[in-house]
mmCIF file of C-alpha atoms in Angstrom:
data_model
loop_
_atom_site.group_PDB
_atom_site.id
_atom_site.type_symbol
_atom_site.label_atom_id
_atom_site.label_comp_id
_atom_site.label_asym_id
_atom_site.label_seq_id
_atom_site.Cartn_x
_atom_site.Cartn_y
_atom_site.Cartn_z
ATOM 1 C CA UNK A 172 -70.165 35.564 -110.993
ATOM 2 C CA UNK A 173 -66.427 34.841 -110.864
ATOM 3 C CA UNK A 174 -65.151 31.647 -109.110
ATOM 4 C CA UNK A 175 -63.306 33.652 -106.409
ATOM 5 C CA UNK A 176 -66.808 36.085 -105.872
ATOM 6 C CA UNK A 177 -68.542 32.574 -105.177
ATOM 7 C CA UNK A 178 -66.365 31.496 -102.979
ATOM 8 C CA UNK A 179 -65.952 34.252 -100.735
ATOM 9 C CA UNK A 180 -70.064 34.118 -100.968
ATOM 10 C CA UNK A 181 -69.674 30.293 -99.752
ATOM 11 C CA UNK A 182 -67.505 31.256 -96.632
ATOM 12 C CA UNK A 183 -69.073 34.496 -95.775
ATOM 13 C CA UNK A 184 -70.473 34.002 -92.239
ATOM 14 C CA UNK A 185 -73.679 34.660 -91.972
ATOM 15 C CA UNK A 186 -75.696 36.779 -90.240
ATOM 16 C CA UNK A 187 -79.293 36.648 -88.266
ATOM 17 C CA UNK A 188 -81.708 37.868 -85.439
ATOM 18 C CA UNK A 189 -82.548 35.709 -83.006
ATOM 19 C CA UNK A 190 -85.303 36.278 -80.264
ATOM 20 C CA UNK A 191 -85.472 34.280 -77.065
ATOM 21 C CA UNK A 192 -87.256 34.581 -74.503
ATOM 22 C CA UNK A 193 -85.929 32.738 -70.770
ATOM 23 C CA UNK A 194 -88.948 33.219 -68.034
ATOM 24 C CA UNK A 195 -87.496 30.978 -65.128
ATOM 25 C CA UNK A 196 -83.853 30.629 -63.605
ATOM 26 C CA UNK A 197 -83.400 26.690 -64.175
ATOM 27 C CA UNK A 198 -84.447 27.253 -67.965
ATOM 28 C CA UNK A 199 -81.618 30.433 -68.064
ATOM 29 C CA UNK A 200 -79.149 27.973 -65.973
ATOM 30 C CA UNK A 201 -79.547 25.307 -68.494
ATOM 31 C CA UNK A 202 -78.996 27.461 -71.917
ATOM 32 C CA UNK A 203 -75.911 29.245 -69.989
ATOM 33 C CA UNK A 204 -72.142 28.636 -71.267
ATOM 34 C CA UNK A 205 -70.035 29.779 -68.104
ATOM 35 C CA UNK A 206 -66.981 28.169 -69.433
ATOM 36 C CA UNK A 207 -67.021 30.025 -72.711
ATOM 37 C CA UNK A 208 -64.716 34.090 -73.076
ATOM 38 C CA UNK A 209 -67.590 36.573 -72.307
ATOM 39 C CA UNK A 210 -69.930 34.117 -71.630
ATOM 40 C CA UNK A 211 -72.769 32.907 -73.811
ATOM 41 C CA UNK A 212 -76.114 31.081 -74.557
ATOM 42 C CA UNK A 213 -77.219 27.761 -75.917
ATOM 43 C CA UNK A 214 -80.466 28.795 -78.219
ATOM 44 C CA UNK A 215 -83.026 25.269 -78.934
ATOM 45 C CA UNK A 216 -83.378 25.473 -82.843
ATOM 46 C CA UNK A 217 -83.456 23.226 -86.006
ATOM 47 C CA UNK A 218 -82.352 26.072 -88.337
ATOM 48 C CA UNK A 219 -79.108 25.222 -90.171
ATOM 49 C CA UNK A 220 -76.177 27.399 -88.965
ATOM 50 C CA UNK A 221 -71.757 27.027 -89.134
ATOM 51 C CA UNK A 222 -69.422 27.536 -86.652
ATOM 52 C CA UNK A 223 -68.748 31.441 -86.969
ATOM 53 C CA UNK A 224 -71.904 32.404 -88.158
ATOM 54 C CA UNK A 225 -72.523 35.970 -86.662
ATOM 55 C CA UNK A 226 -75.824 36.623 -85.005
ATOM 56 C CA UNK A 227 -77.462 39.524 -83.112
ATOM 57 C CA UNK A 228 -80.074 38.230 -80.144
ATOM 58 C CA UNK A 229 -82.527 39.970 -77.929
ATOM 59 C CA UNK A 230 -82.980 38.130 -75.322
ATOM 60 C CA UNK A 231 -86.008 38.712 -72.516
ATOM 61 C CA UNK A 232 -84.957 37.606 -69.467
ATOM 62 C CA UNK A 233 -87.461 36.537 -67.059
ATOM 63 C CA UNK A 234 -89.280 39.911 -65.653
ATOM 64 C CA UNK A 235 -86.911 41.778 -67.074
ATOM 65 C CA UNK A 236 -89.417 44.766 -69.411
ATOM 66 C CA UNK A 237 -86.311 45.536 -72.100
ATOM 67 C CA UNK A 238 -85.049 42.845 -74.303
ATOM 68 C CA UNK A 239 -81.285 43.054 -74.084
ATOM 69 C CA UNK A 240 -79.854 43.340 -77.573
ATOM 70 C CA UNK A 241 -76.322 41.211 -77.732
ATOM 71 C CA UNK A 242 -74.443 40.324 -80.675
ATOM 72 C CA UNK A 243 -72.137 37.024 -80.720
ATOM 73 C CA UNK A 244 -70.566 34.544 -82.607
ATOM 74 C CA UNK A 245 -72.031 30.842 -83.033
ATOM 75 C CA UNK A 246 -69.145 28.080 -81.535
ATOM 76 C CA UNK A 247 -71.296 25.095 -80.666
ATOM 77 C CA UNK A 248 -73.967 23.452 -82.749
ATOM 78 C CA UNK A 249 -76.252 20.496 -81.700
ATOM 79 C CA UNK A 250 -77.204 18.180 -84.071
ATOM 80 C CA UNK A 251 -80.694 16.964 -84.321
ATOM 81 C CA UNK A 252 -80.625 13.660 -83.161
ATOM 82 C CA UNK A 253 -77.729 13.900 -81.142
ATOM 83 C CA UNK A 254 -76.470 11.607 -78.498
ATOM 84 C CA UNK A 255 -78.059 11.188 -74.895
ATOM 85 C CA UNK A 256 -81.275 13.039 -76.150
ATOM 86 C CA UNK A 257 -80.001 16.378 -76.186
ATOM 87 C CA UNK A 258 -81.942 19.557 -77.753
ATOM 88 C CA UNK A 259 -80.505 20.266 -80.957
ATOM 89 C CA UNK A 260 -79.430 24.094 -80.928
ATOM 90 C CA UNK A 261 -76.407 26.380 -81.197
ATOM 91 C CA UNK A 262 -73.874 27.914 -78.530
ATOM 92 C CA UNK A 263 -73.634 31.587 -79.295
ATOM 93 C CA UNK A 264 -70.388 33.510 -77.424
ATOM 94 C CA UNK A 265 -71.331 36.971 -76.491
ATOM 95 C CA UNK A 266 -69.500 39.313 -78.630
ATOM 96 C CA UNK A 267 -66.794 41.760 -76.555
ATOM 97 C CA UNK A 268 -69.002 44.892 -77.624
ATOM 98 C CA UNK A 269 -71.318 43.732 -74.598
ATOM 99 C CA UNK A 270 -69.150 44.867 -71.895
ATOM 100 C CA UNK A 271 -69.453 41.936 -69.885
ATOM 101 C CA UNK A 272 -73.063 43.401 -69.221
ATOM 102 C CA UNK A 273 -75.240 40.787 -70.504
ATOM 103 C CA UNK A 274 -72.868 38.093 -68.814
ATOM 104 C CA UNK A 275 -73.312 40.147 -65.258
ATOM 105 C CA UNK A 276 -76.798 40.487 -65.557
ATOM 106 C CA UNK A 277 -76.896 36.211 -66.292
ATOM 107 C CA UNK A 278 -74.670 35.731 -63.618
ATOM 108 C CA UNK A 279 -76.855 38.085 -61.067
ATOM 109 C CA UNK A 280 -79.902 35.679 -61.251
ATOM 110 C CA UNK A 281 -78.206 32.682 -61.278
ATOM 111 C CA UNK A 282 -75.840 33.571 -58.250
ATOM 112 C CA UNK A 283 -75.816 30.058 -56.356
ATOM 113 C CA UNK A 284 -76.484 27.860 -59.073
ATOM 114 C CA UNK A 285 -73.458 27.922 -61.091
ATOM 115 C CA UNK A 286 -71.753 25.339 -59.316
ATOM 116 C CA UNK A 287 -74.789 23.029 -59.685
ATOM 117 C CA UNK A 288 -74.290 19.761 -61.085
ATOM 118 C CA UNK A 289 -77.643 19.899 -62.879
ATOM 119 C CA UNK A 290 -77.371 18.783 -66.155
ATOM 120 C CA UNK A 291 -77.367 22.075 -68.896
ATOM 121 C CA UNK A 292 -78.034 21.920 -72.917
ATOM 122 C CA UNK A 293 -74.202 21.828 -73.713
ATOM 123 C CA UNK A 294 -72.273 20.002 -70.188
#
């Protein structure tokens, strides 16, 4: 393998599926990024990922039957052990290909709550 093949191999984002599952409104208002362009989700995991990493979710929302299948971007990561005893996870940005669908949808069951000042995974 040539130097520049390994390279572009190192800083290749990558890609994976992740499945998540949010049955109650306070768990879907904590893992929600309102602050972040189209919206997103903070996802509770140890696996290694970078900032950029593309990933494709399906997501089951409370009594929702159909997992909604969203792809996005990772642009926060959580360290294990990180300050103030937070979950160590990722921040994944809903890609523009959604529409702004799965961000209304999010929005619809938490109407009332976003300007809570309970405490979420990421603010």
């Amino acid at each position: 393998m040539s130097t520049s093949a390994e390279q572009k191999a190192q800083t290749a984002p990558r890609q994976g599926i992740l499945s998540l599952t949010i049955k109650d409104k306070y768990a879907l208002y904590a893992a929600y990024m309102p602050f972040v362009k189209n919206g997103g989700l903070f996802i509770p995991t140890n696996k290694p990922y970078q900032l950029g990493d593309e990933v494709f979710m399906l997501i089951n929302l409370m009594e929702e039957k159909d997992k909604l299948p969203v792809a996005g971007k990772i642009i926060w990561i959580t360290p294990k052990g990180a300050e103030g005893n937070r979950a160590a996870g990722i921040g994944v940005q809903f890609s523009d290909q959604d529409g702004g669908t799965t961000r209304a949808k999010i929005e619809t069951y938490l109407a009332g709550m976003l300007d809570s000042d309970r405490s979420t995974h990421t603010m």
